[in-house]
Coordinates of C-alpha atoms and ligand atoms in Angstrom, one line a residue:
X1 CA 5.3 42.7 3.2
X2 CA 7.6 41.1 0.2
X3 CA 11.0 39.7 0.9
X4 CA 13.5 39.0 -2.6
X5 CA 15.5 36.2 -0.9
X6 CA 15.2 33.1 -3.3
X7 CA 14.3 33.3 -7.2
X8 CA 12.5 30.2 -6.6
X9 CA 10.1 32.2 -4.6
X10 CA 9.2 34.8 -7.7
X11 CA 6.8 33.4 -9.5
X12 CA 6.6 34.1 -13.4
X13 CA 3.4 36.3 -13.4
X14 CA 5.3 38.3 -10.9
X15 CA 8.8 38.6 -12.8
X16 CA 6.4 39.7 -16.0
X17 CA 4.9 42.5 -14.3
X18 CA 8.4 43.9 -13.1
X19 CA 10.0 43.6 -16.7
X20 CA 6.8 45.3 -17.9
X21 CA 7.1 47.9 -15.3
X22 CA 10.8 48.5 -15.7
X23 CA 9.9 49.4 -19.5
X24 CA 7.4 52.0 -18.0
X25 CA 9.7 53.5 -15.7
X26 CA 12.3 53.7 -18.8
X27 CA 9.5 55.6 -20.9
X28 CA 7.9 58.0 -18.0
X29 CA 10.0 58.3 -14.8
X30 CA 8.8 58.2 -11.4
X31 CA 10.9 61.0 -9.8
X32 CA 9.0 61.5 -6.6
X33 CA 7.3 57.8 -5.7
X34 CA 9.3 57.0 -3.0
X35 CA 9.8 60.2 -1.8
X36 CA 10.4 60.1 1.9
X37 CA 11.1 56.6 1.4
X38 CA 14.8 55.2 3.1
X39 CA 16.9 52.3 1.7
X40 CA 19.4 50.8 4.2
X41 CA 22.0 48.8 1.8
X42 CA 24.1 47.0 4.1
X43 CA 26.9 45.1 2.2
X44 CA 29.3 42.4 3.9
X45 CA 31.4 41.6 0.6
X46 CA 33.0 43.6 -2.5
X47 CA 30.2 45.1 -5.1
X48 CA 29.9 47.8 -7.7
X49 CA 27.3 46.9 -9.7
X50 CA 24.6 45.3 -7.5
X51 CA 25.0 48.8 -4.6
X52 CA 25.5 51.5 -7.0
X53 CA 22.7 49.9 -9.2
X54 CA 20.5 50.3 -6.0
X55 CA 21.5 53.6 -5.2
X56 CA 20.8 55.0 -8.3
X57 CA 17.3 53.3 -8.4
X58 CA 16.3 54.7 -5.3
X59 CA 17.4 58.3 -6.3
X60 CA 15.5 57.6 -9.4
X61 CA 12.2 57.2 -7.8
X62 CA 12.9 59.9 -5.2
X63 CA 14.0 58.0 -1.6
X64 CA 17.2 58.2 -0.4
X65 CA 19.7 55.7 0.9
X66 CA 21.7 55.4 4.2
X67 CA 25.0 52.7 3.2
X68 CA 27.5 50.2 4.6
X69 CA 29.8 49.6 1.8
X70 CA 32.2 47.5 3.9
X71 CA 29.9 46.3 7.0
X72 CA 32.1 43.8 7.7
X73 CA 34.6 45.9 9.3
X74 CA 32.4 49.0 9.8
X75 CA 29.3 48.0 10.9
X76 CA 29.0 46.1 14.7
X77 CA 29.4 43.2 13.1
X78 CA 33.0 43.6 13.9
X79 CA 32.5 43.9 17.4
X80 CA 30.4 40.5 17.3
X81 CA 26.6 41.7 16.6
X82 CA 24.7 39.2 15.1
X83 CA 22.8 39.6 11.8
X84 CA 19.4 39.6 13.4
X85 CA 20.5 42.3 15.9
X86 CA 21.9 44.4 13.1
X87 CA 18.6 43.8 11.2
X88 CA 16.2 44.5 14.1
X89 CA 18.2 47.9 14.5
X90 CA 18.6 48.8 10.7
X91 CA 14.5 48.2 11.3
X92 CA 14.0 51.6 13.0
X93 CA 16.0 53.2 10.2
X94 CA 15.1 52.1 7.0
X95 CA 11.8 51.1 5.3
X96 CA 13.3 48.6 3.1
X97 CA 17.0 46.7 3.8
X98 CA 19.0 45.8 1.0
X99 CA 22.1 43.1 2.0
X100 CA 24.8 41.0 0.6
X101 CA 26.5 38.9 3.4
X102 CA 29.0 36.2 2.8
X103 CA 27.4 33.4 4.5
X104 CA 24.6 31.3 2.6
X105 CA 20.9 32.2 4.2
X106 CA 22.0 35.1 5.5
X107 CA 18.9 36.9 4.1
X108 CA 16.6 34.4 5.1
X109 CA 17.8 34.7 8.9
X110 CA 17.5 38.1 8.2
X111 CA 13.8 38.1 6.8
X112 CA 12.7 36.5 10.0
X113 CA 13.4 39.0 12.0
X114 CA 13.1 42.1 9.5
X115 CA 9.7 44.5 10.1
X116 CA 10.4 46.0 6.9
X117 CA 11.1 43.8 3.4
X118 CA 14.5 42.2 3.2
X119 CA 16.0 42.2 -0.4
X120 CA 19.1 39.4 -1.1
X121 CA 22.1 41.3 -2.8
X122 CA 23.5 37.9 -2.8
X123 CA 24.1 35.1 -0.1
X124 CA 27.5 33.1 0.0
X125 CA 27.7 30.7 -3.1
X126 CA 23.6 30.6 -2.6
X127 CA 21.5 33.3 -4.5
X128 CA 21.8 37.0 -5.8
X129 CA 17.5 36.8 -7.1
X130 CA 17.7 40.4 -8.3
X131 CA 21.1 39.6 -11.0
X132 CA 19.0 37.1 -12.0
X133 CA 15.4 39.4 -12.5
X134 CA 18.3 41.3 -14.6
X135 CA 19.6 38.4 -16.4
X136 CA 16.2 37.9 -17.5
X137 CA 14.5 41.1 -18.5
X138 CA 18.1 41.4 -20.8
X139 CA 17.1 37.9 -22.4
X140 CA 13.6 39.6 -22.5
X141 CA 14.4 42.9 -24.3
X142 CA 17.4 41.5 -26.6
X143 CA 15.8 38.0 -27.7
X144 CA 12.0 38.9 -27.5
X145 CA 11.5 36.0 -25.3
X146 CA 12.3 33.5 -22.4
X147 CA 10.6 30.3 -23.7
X148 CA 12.0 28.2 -25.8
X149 CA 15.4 29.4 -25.5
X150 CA 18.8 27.8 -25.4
X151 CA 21.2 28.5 -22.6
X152 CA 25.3 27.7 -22.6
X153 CA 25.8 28.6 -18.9
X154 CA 30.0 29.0 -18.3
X155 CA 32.7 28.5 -16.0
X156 CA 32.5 28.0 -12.1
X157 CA 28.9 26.5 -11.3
X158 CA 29.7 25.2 -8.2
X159 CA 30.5 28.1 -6.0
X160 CA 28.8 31.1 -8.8
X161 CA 25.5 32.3 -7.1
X162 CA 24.5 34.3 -10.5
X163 CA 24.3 30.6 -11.6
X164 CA 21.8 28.9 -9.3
X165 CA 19.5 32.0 -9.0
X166 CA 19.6 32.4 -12.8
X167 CA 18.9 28.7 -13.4
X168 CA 15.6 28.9 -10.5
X169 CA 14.4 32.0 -12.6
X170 CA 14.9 29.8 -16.1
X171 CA 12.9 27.0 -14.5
X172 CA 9.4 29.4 -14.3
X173 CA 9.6 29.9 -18.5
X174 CA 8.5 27.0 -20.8
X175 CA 11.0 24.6 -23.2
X176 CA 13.9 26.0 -21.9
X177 CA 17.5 23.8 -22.6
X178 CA 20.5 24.3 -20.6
X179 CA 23.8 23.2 -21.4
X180 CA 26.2 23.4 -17.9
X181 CA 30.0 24.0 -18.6
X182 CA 32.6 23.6 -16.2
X183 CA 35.4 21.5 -15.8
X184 CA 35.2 18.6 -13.6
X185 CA 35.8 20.7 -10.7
X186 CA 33.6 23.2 -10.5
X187 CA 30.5 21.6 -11.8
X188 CA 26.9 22.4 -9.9
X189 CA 26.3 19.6 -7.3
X190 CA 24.6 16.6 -8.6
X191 CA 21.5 17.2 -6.5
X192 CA 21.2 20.5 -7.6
X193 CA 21.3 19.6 -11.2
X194 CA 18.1 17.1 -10.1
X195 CA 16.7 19.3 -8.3
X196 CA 16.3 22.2 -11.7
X197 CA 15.4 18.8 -14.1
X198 CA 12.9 18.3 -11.4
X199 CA 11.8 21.8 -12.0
X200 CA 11.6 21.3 -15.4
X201 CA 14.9 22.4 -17.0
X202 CA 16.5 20.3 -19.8
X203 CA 19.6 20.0 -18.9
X204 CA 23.2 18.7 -20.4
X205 CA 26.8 18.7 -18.7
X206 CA 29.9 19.1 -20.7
X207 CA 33.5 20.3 -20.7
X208 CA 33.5 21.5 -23.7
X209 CA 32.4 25.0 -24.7
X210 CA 33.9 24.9 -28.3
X211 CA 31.6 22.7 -29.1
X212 CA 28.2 23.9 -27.9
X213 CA 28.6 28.1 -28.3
X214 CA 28.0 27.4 -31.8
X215 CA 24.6 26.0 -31.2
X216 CA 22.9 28.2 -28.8
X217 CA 20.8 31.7 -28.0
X218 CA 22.5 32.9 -25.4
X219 CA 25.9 31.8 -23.5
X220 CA 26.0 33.3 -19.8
X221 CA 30.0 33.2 -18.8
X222 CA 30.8 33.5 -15.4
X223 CA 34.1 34.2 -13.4
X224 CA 35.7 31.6 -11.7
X225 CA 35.0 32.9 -7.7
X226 CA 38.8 33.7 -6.5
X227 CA 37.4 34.6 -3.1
X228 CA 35.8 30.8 -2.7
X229 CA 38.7 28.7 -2.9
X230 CA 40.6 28.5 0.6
X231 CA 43.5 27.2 -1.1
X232 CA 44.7 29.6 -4.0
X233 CA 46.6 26.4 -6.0
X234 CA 43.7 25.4 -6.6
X235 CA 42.0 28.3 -7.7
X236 CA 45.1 29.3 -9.9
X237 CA 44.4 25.1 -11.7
X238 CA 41.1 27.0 -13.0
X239 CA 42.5 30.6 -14.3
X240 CA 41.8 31.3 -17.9
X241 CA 40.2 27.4 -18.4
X242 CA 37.7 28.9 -20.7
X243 CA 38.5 32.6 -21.9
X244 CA 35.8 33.8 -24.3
X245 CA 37.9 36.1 -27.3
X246 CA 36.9 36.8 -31.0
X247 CA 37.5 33.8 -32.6
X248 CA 35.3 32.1 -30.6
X249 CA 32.6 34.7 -30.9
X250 CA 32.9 34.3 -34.3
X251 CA 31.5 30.8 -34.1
X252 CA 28.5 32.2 -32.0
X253 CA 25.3 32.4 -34.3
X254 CA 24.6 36.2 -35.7
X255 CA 21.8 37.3 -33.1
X256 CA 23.3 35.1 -30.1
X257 CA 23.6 37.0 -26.9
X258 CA 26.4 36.9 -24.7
X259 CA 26.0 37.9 -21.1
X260 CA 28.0 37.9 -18.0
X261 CA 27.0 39.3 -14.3
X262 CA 30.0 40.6 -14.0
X263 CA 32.7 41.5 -13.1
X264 CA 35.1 40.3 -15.3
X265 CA 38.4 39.4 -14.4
X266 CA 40.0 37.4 -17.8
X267 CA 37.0 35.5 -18.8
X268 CA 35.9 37.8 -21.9
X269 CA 38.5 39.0 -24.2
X270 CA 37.8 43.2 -24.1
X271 CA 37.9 43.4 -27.9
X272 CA 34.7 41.0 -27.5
X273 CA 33.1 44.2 -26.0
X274 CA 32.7 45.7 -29.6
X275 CA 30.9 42.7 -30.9
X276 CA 26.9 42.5 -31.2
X277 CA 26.5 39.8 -29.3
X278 CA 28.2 41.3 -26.5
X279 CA 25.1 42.5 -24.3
X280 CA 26.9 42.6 -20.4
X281 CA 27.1 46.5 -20.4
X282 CA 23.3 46.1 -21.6
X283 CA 22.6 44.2 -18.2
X284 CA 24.3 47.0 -16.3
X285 CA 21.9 49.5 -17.8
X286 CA 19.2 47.2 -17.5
X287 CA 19.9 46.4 -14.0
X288 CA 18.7 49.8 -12.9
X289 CA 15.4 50.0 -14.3
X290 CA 14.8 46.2 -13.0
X291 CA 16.2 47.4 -9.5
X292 CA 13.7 50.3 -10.0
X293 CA 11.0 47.9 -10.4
X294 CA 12.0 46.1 -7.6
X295 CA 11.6 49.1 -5.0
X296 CA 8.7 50.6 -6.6
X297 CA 6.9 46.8 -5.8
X298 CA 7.9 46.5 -2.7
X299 CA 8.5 50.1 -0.9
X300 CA 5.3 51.5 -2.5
Ligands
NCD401 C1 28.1 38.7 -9.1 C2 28.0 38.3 -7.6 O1 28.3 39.1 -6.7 O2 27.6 37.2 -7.4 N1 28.3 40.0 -9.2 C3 27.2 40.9 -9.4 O3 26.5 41.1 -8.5 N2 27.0 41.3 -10.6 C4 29.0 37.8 -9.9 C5 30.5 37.7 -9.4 O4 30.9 38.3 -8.4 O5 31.2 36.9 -10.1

């Protein structure tokens, strides 16, 4: 049985064989391989994406899903279950258990009590493995590759989950440079920059995004986390610190790609959307057939 919980946990081989599968499924669809097959998507915070992404994938291939949008308030949760007991009953249900919960390791308590595989739809300010399995097949598909490349990665490190997943699923490829850019603020924890150079990352820290989204293959902006910030003065010192519009596009190189997890709240100007190097609706669309992937390995 395979949990998704950590990206540190997928290994490269293993990430290469789900962006070569999602191509397959892209070219000759599976419509009845998980027929019979149940998904339990139990979500404790606010998605669109990341649920409706799974949704679809599990219609693709022919299972169906049974769904807690808001299982904060309407699962038992709000009476005072505990995530393993909601687990060990989602258990009889379901044969795989999709989950986003607020609190960081939530999955992982959950995967040690789960019978059946336990995917991570993003834990606290932790990890979200399968936005980052995204993040890379779009760097796949648009740039040819994953080594070698150069990474601006933007806005609120410190609490942005996409971040840290994405940068665990970087550290598997070869050569790969990673400038960080944040202001003071909001920068990834000191350790946790160690712990990705330990990992083999090359990676700078600036303020300054002018001056490096010239220079680069891909920049990977990020929203500042609203929901985060217990005091909203503070979060309101961070609003708009490093809005992406035209003009600074403009100064991107020709073939750069510029992605986001989304979703956006100011961060990209929407006339960038009509630009080439705008590739975040790409992830969306690619986000199925890696989701697709994703159940086919580990629900079939
Ligand atoms: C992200 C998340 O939930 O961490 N959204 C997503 O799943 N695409 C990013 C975010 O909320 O900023």
């Amino acid at each position: 049985m395979r949990h998704i919980i950590h990206s540190k946990d997928i290994t490269r081989q293993e990430m290469e064989a789900l962006f070569t599968d999602a191509n397959k499924l892209e070219k000759n669809p599976m419509p009845n391989l998980l027929q019979g097959k149940i998904l339990a998507s139990l979500f404790f915070e606010p998605s669109t994406r990341t649920r409706f992404s799974f949704e679809c994938a599990i219609y693709r291939l022919g299972g169906s899903i049974i769904t807690a949008e808001n299982a904060k308030e309407f699962s038992s949760a709000a009476k005072g279950e505990s995530i393993e007991d909601t687990i060990s009953t989602m258990c009889a249900y379901a044969d795989a258990i999709v989950m986003r919960h607020y609190q960081e390791g939530a999955a992982s308590s959950a995967a040690k009590v789960s019978t059946v595989p336990i995917i991570n739809a993003g834990d606290g300010i932790s990890q979200h493995p399968t936005q980052t399995l995204l993040d890379l097949y779009t760097i796949k598909r648009e740039h040819n590759q994953i080594d070698g490349i150069s990474i601006v990665i933007v806005g609120d490190l410190r609490n942005g989950r996409t971040v840290k997943s994405l940068l665990w699923g970087l550290s598997k490829f070869n050569d790969v440079s990673v400038t960080l850019v944040s202001p003071e603020g909001l920068r990834l924890p000191k350790e946790a920059v160690n712990e990705f150079i330990g990992a083999g990352l090359e990676i700078k820290e600036t303020d300054d995004l002018i001056g490096t989204i010239g220079d680069t293959d891909i920049v990977y902006q990020t929203r500042i986390q609203k929901e985060r910030f217990p005091d909203m003065a503070e979060y309101e010192k961070y609003v708009g610190c490093y809005r992406i519009d035209v003009a600074l596009v403009s100064k991107m190189r020709k073939n750069a790609l510029l992605l986001h997890p989304l979703p956006r709240v100011d961060e990209i100007a929407p006339e960038v959307d009509e630009l080439p190097q705008a590739a975040y609706f790409k992830q969306v669309k690619y986000g199925v057939l890696v989701r697709m992937a994703v159940l086919k390995w580990i629900m079939s």
